[in-house]
mmCIF file of C-alpha atoms in Angstrom:
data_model
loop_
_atom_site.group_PDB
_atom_site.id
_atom_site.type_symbol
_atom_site.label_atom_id
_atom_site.label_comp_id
_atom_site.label_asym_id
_atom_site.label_seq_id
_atom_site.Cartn_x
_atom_site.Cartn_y
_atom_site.Cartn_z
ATOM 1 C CA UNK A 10 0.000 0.000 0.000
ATOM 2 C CA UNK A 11 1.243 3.261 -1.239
ATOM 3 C CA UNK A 12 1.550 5.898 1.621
ATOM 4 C CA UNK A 13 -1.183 8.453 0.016
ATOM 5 C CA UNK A 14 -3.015 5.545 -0.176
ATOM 6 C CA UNK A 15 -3.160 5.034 3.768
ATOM 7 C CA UNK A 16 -3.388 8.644 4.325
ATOM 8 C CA UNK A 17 -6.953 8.228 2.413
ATOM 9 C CA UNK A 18 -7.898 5.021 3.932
ATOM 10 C CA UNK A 19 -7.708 6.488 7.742
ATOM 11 C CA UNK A 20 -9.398 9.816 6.548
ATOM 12 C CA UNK A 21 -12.087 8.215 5.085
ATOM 13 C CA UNK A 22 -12.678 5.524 8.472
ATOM 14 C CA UNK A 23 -13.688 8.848 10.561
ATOM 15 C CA UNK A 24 -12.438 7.440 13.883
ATOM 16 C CA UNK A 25 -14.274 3.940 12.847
ATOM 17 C CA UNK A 26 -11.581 1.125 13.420
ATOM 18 C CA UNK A 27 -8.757 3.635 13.914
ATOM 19 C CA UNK A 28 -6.425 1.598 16.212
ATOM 20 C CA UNK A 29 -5.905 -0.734 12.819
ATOM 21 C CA UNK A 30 -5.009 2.048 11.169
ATOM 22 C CA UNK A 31 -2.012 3.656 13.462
ATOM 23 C CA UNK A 32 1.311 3.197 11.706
ATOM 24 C CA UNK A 33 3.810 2.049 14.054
ATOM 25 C CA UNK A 34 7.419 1.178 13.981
ATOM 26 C CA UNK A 35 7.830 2.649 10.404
ATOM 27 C CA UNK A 36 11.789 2.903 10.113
ATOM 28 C CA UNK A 37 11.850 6.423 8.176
ATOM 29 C CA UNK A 38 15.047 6.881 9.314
ATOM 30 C CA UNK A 39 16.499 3.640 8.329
ATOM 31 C CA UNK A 40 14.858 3.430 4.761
ATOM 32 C CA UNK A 41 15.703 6.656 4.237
ATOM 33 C CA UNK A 42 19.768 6.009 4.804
ATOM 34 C CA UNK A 43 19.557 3.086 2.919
ATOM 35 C CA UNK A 44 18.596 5.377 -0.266
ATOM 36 C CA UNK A 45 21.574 7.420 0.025
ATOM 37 C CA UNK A 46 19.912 10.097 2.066
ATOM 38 C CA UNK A 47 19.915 12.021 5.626
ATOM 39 C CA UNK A 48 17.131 11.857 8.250
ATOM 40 C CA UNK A 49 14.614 14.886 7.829
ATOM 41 C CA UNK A 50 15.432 15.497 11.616
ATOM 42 C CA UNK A 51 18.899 15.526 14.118
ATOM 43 C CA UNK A 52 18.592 13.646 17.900
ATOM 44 C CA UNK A 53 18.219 15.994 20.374
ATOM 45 C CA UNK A 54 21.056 16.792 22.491
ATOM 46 C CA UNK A 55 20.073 14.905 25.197
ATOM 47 C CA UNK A 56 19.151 11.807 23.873
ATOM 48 C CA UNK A 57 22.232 11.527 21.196
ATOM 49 C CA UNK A 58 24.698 9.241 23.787
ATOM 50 C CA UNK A 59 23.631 5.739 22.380
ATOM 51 C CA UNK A 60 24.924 2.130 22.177
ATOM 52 C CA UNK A 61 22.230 0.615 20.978
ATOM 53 C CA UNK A 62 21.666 2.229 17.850
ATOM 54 C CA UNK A 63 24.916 2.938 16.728
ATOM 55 C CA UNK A 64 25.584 -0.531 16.655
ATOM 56 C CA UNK A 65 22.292 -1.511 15.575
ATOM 57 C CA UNK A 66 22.969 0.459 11.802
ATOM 58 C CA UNK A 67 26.798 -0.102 11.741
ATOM 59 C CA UNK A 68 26.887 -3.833 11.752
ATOM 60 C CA UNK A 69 22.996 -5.181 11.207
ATOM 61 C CA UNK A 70 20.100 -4.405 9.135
ATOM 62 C CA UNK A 71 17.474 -2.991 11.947
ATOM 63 C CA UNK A 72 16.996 -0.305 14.346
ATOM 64 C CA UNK A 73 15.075 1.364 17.141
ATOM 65 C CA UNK A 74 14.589 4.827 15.471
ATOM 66 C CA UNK A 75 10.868 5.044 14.510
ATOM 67 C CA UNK A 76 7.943 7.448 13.250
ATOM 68 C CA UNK A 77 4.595 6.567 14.543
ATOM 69 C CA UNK A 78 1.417 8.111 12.572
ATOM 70 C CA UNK A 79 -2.104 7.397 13.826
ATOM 71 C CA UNK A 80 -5.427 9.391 13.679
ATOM 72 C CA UNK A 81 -7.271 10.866 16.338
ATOM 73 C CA UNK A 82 -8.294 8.154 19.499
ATOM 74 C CA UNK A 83 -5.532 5.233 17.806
ATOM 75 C CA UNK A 84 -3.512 4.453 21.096
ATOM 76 C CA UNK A 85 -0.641 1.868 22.270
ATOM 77 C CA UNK A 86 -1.560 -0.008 25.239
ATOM 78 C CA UNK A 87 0.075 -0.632 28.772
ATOM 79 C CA UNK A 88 3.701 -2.012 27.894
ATOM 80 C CA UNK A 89 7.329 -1.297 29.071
ATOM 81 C CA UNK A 90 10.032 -1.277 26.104
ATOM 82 C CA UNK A 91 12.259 -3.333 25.013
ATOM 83 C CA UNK A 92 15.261 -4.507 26.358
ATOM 84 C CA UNK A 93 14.655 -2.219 29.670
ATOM 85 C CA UNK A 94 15.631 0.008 27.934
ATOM 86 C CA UNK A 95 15.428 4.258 27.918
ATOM 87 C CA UNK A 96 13.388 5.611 25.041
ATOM 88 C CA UNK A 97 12.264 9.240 23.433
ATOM 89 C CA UNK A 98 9.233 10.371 21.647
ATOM 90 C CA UNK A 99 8.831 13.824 19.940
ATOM 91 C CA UNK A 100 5.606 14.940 18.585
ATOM 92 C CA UNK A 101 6.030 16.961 14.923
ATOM 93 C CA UNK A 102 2.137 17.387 14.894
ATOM 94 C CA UNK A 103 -0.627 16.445 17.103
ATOM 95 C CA UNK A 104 -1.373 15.489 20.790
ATOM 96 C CA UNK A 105 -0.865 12.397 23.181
ATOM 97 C CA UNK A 106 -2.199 11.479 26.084
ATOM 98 C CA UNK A 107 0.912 9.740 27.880
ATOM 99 C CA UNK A 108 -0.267 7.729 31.149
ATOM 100 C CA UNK A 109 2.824 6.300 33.635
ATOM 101 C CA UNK A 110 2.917 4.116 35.797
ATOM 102 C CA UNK A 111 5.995 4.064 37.918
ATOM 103 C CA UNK A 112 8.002 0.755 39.111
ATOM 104 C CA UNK A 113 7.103 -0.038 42.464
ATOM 105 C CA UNK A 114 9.027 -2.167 45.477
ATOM 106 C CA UNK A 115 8.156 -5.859 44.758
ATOM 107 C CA UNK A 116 6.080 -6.469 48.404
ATOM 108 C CA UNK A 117 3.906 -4.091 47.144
ATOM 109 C CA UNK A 118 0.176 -5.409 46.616
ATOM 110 C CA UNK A 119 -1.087 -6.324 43.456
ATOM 111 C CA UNK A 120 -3.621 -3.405 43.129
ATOM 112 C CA UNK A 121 -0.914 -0.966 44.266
ATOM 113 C CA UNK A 122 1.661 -1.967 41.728
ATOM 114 C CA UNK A 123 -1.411 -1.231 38.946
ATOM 115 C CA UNK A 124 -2.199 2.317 40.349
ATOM 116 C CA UNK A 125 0.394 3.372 42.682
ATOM 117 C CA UNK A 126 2.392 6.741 41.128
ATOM 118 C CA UNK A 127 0.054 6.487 38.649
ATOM 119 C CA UNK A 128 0.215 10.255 36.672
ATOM 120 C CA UNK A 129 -1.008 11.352 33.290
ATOM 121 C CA UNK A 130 0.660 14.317 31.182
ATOM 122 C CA UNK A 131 -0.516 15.829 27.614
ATOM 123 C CA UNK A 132 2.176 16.413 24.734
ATOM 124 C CA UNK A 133 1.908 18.799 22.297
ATOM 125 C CA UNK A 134 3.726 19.455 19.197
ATOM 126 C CA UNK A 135 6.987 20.087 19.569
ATOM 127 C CA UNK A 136 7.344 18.574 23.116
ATOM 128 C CA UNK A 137 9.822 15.916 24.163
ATOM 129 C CA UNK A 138 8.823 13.297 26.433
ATOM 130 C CA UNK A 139 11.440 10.897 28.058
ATOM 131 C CA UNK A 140 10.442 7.549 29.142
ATOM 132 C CA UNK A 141 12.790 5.911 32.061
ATOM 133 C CA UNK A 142 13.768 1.990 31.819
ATOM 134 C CA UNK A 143 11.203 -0.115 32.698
ATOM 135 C CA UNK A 144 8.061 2.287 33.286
ATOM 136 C CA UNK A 145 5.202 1.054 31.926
ATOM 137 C CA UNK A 146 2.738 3.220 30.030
ATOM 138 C CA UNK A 147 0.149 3.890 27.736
ATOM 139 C CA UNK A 148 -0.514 6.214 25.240
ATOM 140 C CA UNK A 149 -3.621 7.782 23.225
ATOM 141 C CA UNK A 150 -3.402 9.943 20.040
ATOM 142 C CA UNK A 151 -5.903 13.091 20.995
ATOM 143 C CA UNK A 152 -5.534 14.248 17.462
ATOM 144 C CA UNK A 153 -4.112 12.516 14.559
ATOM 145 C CA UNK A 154 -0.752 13.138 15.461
ATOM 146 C CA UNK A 155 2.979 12.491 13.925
ATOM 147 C CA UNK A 156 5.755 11.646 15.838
ATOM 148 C CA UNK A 157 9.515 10.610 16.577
ATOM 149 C CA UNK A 158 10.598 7.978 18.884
ATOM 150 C CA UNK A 159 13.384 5.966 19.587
ATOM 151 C CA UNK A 160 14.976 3.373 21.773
ATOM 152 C CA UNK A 161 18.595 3.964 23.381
ATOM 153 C CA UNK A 162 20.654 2.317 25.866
ATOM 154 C CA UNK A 163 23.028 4.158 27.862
ATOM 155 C CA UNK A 164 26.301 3.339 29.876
ATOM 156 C CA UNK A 165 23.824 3.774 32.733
ATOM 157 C CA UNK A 166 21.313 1.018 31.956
ATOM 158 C CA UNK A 167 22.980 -1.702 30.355
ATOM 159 C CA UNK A 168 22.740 -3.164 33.781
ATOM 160 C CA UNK A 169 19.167 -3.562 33.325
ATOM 161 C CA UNK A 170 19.377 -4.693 29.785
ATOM 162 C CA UNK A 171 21.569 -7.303 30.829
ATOM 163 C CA UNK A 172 18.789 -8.662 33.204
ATOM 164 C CA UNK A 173 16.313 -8.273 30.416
ATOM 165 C CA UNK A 174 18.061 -10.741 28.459
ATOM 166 C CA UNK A 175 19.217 -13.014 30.992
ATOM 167 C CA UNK A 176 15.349 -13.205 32.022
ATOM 168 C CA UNK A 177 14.754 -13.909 28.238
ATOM 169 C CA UNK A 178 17.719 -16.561 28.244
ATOM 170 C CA UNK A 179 15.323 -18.558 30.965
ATOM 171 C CA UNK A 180 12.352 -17.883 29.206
ATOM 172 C CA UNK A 181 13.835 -19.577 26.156
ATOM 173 C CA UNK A 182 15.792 -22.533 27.735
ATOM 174 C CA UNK A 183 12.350 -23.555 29.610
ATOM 175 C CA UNK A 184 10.745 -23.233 26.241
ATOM 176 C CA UNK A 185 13.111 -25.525 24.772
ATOM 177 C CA UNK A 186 13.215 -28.140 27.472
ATOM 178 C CA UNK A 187 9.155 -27.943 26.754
ATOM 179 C CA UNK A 188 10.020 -28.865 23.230
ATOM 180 C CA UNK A 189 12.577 -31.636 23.522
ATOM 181 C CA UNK A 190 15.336 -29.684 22.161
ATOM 182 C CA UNK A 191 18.799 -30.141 23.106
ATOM 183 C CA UNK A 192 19.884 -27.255 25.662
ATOM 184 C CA UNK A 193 23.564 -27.308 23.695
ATOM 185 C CA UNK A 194 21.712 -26.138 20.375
ATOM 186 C CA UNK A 195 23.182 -22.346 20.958
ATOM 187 C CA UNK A 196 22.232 -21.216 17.857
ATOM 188 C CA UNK A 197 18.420 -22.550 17.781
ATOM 189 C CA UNK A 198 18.840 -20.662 21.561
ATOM 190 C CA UNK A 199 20.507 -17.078 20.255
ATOM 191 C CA UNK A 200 17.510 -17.164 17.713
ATOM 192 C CA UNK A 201 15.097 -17.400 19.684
ATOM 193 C CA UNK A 202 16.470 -14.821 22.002
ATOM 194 C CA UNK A 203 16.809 -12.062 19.069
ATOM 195 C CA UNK A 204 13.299 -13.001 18.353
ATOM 196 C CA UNK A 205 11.770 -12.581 21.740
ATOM 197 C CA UNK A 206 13.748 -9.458 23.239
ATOM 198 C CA UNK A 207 15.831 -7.971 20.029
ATOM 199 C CA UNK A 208 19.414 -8.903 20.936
ATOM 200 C CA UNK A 209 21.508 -11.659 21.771
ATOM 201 C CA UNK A 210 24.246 -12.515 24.373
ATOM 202 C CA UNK A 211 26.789 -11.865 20.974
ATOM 203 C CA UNK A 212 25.077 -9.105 19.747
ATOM 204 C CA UNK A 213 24.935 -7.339 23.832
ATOM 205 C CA UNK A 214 28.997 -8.038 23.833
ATOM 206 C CA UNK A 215 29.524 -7.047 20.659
ATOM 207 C CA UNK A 216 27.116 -3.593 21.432
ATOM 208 C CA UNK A 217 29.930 -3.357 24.568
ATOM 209 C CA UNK A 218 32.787 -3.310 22.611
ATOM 210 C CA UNK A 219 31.793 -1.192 20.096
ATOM 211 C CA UNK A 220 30.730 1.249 22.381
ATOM 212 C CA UNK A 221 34.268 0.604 24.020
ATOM 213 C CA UNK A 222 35.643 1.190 20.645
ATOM 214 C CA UNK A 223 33.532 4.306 19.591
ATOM 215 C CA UNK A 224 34.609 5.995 23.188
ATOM 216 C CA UNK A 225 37.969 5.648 22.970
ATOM 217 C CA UNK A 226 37.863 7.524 20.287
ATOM 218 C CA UNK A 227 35.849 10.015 20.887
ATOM 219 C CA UNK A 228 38.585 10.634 23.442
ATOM 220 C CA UNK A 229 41.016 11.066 20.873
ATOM 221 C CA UNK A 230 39.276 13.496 19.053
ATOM 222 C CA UNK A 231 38.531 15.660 22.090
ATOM 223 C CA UNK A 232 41.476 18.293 22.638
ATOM 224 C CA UNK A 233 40.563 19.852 26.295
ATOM 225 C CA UNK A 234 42.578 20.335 28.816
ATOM 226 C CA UNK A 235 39.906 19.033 31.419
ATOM 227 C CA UNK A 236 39.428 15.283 32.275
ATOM 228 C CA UNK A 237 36.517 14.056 30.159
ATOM 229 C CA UNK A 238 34.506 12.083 33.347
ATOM 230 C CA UNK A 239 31.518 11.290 31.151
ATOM 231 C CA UNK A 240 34.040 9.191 28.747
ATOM 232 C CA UNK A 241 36.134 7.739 31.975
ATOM 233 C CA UNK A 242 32.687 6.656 33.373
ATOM 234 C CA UNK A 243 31.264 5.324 30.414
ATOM 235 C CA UNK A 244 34.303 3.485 29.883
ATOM 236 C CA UNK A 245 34.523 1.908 33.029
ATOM 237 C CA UNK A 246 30.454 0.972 32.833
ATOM 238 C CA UNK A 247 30.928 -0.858 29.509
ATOM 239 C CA UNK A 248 34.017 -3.062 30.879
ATOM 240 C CA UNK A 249 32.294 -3.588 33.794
ATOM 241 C CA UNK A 250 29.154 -4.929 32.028
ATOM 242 C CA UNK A 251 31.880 -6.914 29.496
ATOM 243 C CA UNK A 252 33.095 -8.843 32.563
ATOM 244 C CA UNK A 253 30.013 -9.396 34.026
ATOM 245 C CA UNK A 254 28.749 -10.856 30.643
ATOM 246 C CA UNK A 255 31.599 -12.656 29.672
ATOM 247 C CA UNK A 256 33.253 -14.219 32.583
ATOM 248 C CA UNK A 257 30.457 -13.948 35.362
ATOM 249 C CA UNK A 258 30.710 -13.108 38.913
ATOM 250 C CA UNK A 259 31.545 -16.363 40.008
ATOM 251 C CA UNK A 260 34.967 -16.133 37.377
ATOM 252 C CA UNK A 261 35.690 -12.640 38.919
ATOM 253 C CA UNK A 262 35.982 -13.905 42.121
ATOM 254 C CA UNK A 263 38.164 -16.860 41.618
ATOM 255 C CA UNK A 264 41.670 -17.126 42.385
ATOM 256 C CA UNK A 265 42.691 -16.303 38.822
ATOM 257 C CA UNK A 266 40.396 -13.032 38.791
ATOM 258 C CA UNK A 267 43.910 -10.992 37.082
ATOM 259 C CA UNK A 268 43.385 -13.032 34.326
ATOM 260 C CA UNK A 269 39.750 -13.701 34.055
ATOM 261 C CA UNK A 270 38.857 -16.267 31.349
ATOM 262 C CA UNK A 271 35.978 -16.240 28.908
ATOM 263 C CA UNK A 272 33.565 -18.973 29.829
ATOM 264 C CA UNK A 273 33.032 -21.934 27.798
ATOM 265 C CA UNK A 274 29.457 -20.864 27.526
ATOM 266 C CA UNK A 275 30.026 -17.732 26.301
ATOM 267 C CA UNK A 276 32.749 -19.011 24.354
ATOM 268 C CA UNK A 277 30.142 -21.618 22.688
ATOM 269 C CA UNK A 278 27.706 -18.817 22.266
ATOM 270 C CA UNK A 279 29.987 -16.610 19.964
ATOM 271 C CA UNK A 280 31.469 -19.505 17.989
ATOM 272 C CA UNK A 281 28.225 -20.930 17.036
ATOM 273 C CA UNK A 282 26.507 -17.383 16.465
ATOM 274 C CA UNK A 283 29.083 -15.631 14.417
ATOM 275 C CA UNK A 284 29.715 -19.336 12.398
ATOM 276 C CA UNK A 285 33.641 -18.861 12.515
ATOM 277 C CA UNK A 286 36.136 -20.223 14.690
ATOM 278 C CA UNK A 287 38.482 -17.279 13.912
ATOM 279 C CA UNK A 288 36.479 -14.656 14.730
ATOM 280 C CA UNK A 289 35.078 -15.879 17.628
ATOM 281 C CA UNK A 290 38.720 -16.688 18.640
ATOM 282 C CA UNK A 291 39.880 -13.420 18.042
ATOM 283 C CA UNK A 292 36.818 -11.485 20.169
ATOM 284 C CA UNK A 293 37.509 -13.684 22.927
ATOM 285 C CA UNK A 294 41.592 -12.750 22.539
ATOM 286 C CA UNK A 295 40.137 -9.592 22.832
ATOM 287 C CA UNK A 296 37.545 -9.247 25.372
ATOM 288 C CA UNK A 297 40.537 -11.080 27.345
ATOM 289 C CA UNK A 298 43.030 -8.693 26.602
ATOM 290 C CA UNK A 299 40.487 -5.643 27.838
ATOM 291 C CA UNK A 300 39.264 -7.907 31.136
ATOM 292 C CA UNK A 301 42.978 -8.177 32.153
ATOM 293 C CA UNK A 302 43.943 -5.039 31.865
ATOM 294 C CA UNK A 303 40.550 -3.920 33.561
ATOM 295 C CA UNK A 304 40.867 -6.138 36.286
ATOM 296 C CA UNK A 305 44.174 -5.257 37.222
ATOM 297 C CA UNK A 306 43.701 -1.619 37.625
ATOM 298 C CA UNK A 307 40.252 -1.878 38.806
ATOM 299 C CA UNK A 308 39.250 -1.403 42.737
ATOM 300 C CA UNK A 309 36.147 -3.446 42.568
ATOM 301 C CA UNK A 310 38.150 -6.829 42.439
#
């Protein structure tokens, strides 16, 4: 269907059915770049530090940039995104109705997890809104109404996209065992996981140390005579999150924790995933080479 051709169709439903009609996920941005040409908009300031979709468009064929487009009363319900992860939404015409609904501690009663910091705010055009990892929400279209939104992940929450995806990794390993499948099929595993929560364990890693990669030099580039703490944080977060992923907390704390080893899981995961023993060999080198260095300088060992 031809774009003009859905702008008609929704016009002529006059809020009848509209919800079927709200274009979601459209990657503008994405086609757009893969024409030869720039994004009709930049990332606002505040929203432009991003692992996720800097690796995303460098090294596979999707994204989390997206323009949504749905008439008056269309409406996404109660969800938290994906991957825990932070996310942005800028209206170029129309109104939402945004509706938030706060994490809560886990004792918390049922009813008060559904209503508790419960708080409702209106966008107009030209207004930002920011959406924190893991608050759920729901939003209504008050007018047919254009917008921006993407997904990012930050230094500061790969933490909880880690946990995303290790949740997901038990999700899928009961589903297997449900199935009769092997446990060591890695691959039938990592495909399942892309499919259910958007990354894998190699694709997270890989997000790490490009982001490792794409810091350092940024660094480089810098000339300023003032410590860069954002970049010295951020560096430290991604390593951090690299061990953690890599060689686990029960390798960090064993008597060889200067030299802390890949695991043979992880190891399994990347060989079977990226379908080459040499690559995976050479990541491993090194994410080694990066852990010991880490490790030996850090405090937190």
């Amino acid at each position: 269907m031809k774009l003009s051709d859905w702008i008609d169709l929704i016009r002529a439903k006059d809020g009848k059915q509209v919800n079927q009609f709200y274009l979601k996920d459209w990657h503008l941005q994405l086609d757009l770049e893969s024409h030869g040409r720039k994004a009709p908009y930049n990332v606002p300031m505040h929203f432009q530090h991003d692992l996720l979709n800097g690796f995303l468009t460098s090294f596979t064929s999707g994204d989390y940039r997206f323009v949504y487009w749905g008439p008056k009363d269309s409406f996404t319900s109660l969800h938290s995104d994906v991957l825990q992860s932070f996310s942005w939404s800028v209206n170029v015409v129309g109104e939402k109705l945004w509706t938030f609904y706060p994490p809560v501690p886990d004792k918390a009663t049922q009813d008060d997890k559904e209503t508790r910091g419960q708080f409702s705010v209106i966008q107009k055009a030209g207004q930002a809104i920011f959406v924190p990892s893991g608050w759920k929400h729901e939003v209504k279209n008050l007018k047919e109404t254009l917008s921006i939104n993407h997904n990012w992940i930050t230094s500061s929450s790969l933490d909880l996209c880690w946990d995303c995806i290790l949740a997901e990794i038990g999700s899928v390993e009961n589903e297997l065992k449900s199935w009769g499948i092997c446990m060591d099929d890695i691959d039938t595993a990592e495909k399942m996981l892309r499919g259910s929560c958007g990354l894998d364990v190699t694709g997270f890693l890989l997000m790490l140390l490009n982001g490792l990669i794409q810091n350092r030099k940024l660094r480089r580039e810098r000339i300023s005579e003032q410590c860069d703490w954002q970049a010295i944080y951020d560096e430290h977060r991604i390593i951090e999150m690299i061990a953690s992923v890599a060689v686990g907390k029960e390798g960090l704390l064993s008597v060889n924790c200067m030299q802390p080893l890949v695991s043979p899981s992880v190891r399994k995961r990347l060989g079977e995933t990226l379908k080459s023993d040499k690559i995976a060999s050479n990541l491993i080198e090194c994410i080694q080479n990066e852990l010991a260095s880490w490790s030996s300088t850090s405090h937190l060992l």
